[in-house]
PDB file of C-alpha atoms in Angstrom:
ATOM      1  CA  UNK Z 774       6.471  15.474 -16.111  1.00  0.00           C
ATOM      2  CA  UNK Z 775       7.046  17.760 -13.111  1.00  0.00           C
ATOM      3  CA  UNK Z 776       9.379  16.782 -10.053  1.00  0.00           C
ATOM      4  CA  UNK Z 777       9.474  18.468  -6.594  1.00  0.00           C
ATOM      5  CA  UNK Z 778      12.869  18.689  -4.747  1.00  0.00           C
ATOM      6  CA  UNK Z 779      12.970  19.435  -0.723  1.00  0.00           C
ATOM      7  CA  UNK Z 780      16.570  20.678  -0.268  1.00  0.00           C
ATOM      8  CA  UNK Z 781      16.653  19.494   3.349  1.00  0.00           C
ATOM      9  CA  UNK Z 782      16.383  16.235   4.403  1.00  0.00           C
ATOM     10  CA  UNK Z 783      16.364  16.979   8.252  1.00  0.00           C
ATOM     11  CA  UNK Z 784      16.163  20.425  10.089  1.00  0.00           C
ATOM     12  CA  UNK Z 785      16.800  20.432  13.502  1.00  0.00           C
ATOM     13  CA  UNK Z 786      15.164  23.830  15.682  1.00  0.00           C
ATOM     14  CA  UNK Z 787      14.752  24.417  19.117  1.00  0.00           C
ATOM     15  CA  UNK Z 788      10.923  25.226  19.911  1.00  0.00           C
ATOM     16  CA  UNK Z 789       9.957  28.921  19.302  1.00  0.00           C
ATOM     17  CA  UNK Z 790      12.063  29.441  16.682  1.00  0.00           C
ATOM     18  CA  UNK Z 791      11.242  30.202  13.258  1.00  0.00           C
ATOM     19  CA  UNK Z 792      11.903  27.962  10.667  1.00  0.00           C
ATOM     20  CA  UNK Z 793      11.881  27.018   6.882  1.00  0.00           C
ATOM     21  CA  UNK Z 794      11.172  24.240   4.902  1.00  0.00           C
ATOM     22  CA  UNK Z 795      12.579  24.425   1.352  1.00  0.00           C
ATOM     23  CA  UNK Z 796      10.451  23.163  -1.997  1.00  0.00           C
ATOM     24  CA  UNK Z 797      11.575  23.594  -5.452  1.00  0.00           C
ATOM     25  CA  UNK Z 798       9.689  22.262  -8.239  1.00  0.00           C
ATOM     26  CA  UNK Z 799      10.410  21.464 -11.931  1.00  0.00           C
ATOM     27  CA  UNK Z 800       7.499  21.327 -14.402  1.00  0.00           C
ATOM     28  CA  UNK Z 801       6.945  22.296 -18.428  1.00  0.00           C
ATOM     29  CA  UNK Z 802       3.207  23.808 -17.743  1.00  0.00           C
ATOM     30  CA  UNK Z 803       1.351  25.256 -14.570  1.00  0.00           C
ATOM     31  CA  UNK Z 804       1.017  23.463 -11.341  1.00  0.00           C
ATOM     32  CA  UNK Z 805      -0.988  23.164  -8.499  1.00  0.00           C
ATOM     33  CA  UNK Z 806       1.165  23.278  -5.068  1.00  0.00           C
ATOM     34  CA  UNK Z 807       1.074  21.537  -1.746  1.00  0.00           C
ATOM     35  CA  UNK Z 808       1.789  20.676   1.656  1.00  0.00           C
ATOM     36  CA  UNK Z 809       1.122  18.077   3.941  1.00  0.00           C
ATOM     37  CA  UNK Z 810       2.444  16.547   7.145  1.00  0.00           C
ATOM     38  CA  UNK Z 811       3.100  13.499   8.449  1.00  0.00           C
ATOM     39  CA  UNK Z 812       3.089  11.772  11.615  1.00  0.00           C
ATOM     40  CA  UNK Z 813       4.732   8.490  12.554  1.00  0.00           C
ATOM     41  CA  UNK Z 814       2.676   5.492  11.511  1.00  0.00           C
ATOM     42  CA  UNK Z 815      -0.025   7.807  10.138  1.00  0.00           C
ATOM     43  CA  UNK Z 816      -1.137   9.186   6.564  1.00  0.00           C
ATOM     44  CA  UNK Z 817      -0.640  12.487   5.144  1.00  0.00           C
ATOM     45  CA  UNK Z 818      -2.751  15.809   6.380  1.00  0.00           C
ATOM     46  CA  UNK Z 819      -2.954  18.513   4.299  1.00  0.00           C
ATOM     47  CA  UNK Z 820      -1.134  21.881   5.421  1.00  0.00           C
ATOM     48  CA  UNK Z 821      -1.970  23.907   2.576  1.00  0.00           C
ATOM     49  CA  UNK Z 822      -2.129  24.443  -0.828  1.00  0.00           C
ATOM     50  CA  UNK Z 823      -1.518  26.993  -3.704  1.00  0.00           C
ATOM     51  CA  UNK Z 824      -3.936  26.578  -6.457  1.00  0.00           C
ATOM     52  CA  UNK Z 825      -4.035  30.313  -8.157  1.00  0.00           C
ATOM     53  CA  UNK Z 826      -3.982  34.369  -6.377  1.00  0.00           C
ATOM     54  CA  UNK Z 827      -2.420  35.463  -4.011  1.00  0.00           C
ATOM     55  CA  UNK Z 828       1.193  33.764  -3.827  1.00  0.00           C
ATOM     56  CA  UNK Z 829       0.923  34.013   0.027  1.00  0.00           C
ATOM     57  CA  UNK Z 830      -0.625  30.702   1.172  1.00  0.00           C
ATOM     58  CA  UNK Z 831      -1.300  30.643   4.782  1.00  0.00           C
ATOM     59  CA  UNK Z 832      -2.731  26.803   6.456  1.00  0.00           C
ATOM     60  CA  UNK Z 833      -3.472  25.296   9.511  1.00  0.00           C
ATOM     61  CA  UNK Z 834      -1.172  25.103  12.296  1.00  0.00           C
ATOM     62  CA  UNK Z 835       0.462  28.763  11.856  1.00  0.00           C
ATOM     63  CA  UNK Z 836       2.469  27.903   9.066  1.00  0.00           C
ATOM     64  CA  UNK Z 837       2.332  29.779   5.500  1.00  0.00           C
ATOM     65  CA  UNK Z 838       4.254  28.984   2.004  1.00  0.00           C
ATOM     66  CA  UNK Z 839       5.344  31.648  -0.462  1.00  0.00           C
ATOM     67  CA  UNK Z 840       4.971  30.822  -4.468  1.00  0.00           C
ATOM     68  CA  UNK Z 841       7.748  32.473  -6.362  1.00  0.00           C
ATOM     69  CA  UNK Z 842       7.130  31.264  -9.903  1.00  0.00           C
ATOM     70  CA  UNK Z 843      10.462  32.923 -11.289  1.00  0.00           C
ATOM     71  CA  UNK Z 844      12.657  30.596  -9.001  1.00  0.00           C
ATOM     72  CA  UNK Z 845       9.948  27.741  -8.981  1.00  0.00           C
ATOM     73  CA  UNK Z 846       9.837  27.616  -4.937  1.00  0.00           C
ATOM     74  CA  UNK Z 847       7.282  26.942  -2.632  1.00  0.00           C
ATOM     75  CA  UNK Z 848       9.007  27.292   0.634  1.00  0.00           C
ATOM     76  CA  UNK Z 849       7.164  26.197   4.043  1.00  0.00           C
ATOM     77  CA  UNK Z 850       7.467  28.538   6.900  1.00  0.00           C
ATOM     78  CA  UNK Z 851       6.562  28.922  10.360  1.00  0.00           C
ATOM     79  CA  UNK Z 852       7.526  32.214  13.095  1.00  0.00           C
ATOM     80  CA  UNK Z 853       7.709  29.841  16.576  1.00  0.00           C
ATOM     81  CA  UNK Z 854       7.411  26.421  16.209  1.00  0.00           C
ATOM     82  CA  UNK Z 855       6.339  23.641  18.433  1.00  0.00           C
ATOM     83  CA  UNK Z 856       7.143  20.320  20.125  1.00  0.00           C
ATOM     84  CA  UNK Z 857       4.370  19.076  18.336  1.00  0.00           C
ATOM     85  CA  UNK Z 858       5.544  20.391  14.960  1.00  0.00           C
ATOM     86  CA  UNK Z 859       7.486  17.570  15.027  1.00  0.00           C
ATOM     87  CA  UNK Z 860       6.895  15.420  12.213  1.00  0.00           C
ATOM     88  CA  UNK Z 861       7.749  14.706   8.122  1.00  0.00           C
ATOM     89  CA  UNK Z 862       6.985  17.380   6.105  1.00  0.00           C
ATOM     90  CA  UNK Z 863       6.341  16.608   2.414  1.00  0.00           C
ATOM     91  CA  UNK Z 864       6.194  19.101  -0.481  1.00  0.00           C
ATOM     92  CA  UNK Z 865       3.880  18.141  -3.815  1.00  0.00           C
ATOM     93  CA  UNK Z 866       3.084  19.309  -7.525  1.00  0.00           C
ATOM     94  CA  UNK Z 867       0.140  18.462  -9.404  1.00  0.00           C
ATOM     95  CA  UNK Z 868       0.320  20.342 -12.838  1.00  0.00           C
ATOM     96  CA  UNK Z 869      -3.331  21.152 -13.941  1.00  0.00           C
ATOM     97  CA  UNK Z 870      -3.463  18.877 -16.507  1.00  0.00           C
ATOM     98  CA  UNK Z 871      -1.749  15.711 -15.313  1.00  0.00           C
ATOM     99  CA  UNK Z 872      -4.389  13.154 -13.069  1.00  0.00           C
ATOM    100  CA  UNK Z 873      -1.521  12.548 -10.296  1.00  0.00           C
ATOM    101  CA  UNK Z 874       0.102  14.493  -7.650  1.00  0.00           C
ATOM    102  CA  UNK Z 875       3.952  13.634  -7.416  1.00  0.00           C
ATOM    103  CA  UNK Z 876       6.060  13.724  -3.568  1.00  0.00           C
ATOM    104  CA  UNK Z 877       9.597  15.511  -2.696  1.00  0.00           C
ATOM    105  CA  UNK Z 878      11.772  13.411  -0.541  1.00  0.00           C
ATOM    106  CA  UNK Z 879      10.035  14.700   2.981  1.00  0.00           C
ATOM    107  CA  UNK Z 880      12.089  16.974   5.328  1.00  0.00           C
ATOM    108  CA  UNK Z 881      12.195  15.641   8.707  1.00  0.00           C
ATOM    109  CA  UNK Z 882      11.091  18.377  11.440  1.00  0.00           C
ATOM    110  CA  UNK Z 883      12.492  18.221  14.567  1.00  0.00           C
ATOM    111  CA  UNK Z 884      11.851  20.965  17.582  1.00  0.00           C
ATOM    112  CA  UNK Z 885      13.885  20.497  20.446  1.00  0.00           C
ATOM    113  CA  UNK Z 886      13.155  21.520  23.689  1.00  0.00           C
TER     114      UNK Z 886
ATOM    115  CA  UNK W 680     -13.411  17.785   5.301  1.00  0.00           C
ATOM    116  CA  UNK W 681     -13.514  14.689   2.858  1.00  0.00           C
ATOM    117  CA  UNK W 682     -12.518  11.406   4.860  1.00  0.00           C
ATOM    118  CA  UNK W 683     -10.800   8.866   3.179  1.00  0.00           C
ATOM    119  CA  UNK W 684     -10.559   5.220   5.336  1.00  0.00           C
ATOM    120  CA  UNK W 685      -8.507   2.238   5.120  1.00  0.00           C
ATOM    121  CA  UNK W 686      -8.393  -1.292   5.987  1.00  0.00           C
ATOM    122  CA  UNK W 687      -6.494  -2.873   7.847  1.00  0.00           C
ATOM    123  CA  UNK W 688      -4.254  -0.605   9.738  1.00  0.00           C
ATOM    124  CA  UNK W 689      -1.930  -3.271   9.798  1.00  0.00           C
ATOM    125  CA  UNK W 690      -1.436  -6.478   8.628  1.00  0.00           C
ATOM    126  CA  UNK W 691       1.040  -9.280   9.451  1.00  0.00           C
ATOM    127  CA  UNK W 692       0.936 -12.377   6.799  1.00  0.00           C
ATOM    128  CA  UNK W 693       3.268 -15.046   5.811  1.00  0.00           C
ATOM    129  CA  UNK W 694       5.360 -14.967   2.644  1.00  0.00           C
ATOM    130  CA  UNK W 695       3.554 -16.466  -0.321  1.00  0.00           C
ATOM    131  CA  UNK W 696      -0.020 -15.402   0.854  1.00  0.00           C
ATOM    132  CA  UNK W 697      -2.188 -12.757  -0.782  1.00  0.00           C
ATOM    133  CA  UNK W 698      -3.513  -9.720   1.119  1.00  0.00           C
ATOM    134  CA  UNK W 699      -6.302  -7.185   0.599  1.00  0.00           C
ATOM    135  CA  UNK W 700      -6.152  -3.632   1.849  1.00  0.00           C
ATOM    136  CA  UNK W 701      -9.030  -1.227   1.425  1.00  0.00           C
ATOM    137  CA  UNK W 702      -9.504   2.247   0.248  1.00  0.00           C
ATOM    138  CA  UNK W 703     -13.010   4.181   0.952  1.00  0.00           C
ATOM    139  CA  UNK W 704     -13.864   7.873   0.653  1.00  0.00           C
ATOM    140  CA  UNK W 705     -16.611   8.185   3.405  1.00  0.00           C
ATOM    141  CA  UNK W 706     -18.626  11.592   2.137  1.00  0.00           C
ATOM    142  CA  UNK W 707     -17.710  11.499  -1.000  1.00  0.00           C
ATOM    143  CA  UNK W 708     -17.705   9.873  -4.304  1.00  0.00           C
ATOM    144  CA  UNK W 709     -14.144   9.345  -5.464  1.00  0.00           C
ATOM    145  CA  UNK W 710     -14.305   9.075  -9.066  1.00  0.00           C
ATOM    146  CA  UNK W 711     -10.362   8.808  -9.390  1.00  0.00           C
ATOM    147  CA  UNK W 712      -8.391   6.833  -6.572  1.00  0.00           C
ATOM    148  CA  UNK W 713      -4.565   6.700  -6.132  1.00  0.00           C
ATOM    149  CA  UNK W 714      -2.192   3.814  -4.637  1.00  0.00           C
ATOM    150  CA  UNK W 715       1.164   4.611  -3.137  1.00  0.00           C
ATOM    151  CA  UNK W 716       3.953   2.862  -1.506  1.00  0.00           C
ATOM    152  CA  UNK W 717       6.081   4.902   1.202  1.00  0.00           C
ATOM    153  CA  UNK W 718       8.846   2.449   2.630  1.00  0.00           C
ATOM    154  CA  UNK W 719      10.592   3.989   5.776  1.00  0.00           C
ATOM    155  CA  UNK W 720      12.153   7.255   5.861  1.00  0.00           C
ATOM    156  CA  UNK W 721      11.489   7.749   2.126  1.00  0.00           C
ATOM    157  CA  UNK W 722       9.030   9.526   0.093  1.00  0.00           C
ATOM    158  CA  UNK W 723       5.810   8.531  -1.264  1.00  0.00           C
ATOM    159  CA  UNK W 724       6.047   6.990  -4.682  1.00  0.00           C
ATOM    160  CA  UNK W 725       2.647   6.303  -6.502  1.00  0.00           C
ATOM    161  CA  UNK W 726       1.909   2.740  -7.346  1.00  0.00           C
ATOM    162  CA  UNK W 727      -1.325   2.816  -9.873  1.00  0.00           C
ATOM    163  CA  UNK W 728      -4.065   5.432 -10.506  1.00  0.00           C
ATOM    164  CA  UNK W 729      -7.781   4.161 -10.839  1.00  0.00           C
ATOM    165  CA  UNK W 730     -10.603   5.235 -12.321  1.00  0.00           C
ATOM    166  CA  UNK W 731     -14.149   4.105 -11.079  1.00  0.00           C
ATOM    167  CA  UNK W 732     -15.316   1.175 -13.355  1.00  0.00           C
ATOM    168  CA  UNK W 733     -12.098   1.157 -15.785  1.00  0.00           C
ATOM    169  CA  UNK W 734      -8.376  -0.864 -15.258  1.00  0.00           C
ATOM    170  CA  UNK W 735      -5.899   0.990 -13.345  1.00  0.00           C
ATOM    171  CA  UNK W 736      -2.814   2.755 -14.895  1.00  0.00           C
ATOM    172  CA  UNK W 737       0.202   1.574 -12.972  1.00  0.00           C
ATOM    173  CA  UNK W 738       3.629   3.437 -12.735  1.00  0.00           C
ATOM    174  CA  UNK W 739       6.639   2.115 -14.558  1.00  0.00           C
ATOM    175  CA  UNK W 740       8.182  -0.772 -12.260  1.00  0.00           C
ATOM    176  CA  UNK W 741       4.910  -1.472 -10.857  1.00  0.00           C
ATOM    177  CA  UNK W 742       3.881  -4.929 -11.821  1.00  0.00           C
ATOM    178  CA  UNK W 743       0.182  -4.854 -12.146  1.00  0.00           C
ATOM    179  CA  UNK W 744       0.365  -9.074 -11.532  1.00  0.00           C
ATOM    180  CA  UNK W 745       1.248  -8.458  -8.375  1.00  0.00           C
ATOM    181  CA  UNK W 746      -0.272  -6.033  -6.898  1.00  0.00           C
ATOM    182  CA  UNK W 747      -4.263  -5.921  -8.467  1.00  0.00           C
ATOM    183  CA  UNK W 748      -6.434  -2.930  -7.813  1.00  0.00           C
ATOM    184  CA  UNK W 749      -9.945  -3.098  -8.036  1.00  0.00           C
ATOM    185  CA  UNK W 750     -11.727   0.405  -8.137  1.00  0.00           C
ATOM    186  CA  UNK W 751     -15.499  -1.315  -8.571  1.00  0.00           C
ATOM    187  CA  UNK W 752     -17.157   1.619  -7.199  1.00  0.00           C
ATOM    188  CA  UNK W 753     -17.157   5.393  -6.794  1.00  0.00           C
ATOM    189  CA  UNK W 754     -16.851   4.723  -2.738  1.00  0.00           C
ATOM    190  CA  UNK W 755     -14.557   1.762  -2.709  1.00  0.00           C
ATOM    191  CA  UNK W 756     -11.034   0.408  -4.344  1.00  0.00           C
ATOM    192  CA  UNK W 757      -8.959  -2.465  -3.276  1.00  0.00           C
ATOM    193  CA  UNK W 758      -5.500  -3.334  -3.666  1.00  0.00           C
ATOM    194  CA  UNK W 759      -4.631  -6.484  -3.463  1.00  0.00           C
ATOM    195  CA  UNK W 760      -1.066  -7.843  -2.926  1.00  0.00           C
ATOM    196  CA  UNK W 761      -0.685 -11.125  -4.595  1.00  0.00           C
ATOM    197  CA  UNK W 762       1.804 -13.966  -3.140  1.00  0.00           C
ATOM    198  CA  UNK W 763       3.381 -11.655  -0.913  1.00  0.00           C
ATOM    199  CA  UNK W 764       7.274 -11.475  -0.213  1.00  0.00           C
ATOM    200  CA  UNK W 765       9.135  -9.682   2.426  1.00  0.00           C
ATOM    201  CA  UNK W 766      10.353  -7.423   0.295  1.00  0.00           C
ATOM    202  CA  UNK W 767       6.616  -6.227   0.089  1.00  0.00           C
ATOM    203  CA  UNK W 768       6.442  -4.987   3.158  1.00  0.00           C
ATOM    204  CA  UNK W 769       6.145  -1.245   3.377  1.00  0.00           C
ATOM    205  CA  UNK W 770       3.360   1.456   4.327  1.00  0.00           C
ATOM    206  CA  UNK W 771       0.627   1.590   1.941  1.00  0.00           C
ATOM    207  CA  UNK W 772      -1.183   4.562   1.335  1.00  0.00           C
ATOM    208  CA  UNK W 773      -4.737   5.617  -0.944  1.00  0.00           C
ATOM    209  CA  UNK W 774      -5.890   8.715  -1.971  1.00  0.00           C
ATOM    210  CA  UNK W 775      -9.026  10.105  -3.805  1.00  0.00           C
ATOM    211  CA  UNK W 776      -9.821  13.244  -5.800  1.00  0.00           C
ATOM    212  CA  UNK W 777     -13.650  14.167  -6.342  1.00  0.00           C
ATOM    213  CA  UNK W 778     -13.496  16.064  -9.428  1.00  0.00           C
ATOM    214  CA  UNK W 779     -16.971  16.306  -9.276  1.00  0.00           C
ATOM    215  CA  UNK W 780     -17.580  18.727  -6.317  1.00  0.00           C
ATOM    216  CA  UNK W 781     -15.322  21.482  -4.615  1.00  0.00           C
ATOM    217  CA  UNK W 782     -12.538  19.369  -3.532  1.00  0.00           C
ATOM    218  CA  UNK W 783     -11.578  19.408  -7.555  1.00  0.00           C
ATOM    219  CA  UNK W 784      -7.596  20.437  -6.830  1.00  0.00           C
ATOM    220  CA  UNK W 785      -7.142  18.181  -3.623  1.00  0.00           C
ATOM    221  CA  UNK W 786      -6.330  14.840  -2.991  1.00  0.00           C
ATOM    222  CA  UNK W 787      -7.225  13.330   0.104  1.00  0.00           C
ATOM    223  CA  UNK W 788      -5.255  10.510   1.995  1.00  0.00           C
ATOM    224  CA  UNK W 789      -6.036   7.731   4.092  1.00  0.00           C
ATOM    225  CA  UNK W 790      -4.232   6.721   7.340  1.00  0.00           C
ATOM    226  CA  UNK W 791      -2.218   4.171   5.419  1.00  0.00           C
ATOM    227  CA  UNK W 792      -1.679   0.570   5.826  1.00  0.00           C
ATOM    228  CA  UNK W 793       1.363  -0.790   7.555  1.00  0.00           C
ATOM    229  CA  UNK W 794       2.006  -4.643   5.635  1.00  0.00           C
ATOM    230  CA  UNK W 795       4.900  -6.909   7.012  1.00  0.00           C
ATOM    231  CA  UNK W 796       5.752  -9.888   5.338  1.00  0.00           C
ATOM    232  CA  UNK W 797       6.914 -12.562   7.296  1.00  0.00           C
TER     233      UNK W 797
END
């Protein structure tokens, strides 16, 4: 079975600075990776996703996640972040043969003014 | 994009009552539909995959009793929390996959369902 791990549980930033989200995964055969974000009292919206090419993923909202298959990471990262970036990020594996998608802990965003 | 509903947003019952909550993909025909349970300031953890017209698989710890998911079409599955405790309450949340069209890798969430039991 495959596991993701966010290495930060909170990560303060003040707004227009970069920042990093960290995402290691654990998992026997190949995976599908994700992204999604989550607001308070709301569901989950996809960021973005790494399903096969180019290990540069870019998504919505300026932010873009690197796959590095040799250190099984899939880190989140953005070059000036918002107010509004504020929210729960949550890293996710799917391997390609496995019918569910499984969560890391969520890394709590917070830009400061 | 695919949208994926629920219903209610949020629902307030008293302990030992049953409650439904409903999952439905809107434009698309969700032929594998997934349950989770997020309580606050934790992760999601799934609950029960279901497959359109066949009994759902449930995750270790997840007593299928208790909470009953009906996936009875390709547009609709229920979950159904059975003689409810406070201990239930928590954010529910459904997904669907289409692995039918192009949307093959990707999950899609609903808004989630906020159930507090009094």
């Amino acid at each position: 079975a495959q596991s993701v791990t966010q290495l930060d549980s909170q990560v303060p930033v003040f707004e227009e600075a970069p920042v990093e989200l960290r995402c290691n995964y654990s998992s026997s055969v190949s995976v599908y990776l994700f992204w999604y974000v989550q607001y308070p009292n709301q569901g989950l919206q996809l960021l973005l996703k790494y399903l096969s090419g180019s290990t540069l993923v870019k998504g919505i909202n300026g932010f873009e996640a690197e796959f590095n298959k040799s250190q099984t990471s899939f880190h989140l990262r953005k070059p000036s972040v918002h107010i509004s970036d504020t929210a729960e990020y949550f890293c996710a594996v799917r391997s390609y043969n496995n019918n569910d998608m499984r969560f890391g802990a969520g890394t709590r965003l917070t830009v400061k003014p | 994009g695919a949208v994926v509903s629920q219903h209610p947003s949020w629902v307030i019952c008293k302990s030992g009552t049953s409650v439904k909550i409903e999952c439905r993909s809107l434009d698309f025909q969700a032929t594998t539909m997934f349950w989770y349970r997020q309580f606050p300031k934790q992760s999601l953890m799934l609950m029960a995959t279901s497959n359109e017209g066949s009994k759902a698989t449930y995750e270790q710890g997840v007593e299928k009793d208790k909470f009953l998911i009906n996936h009875a079409s390709l547009t609709l599955s229920t979950l159904t929390v059975t003689s409810a405790h406070p201990e239930d309450s928590s954010f529910y949340i459904c997904s669907a996959r289409d692995v039918k069209g192009l949307a093959i890798n990707e999950q899609f969430f609903g808004p989630g369902t906020r159930l507090t039991v009094l």
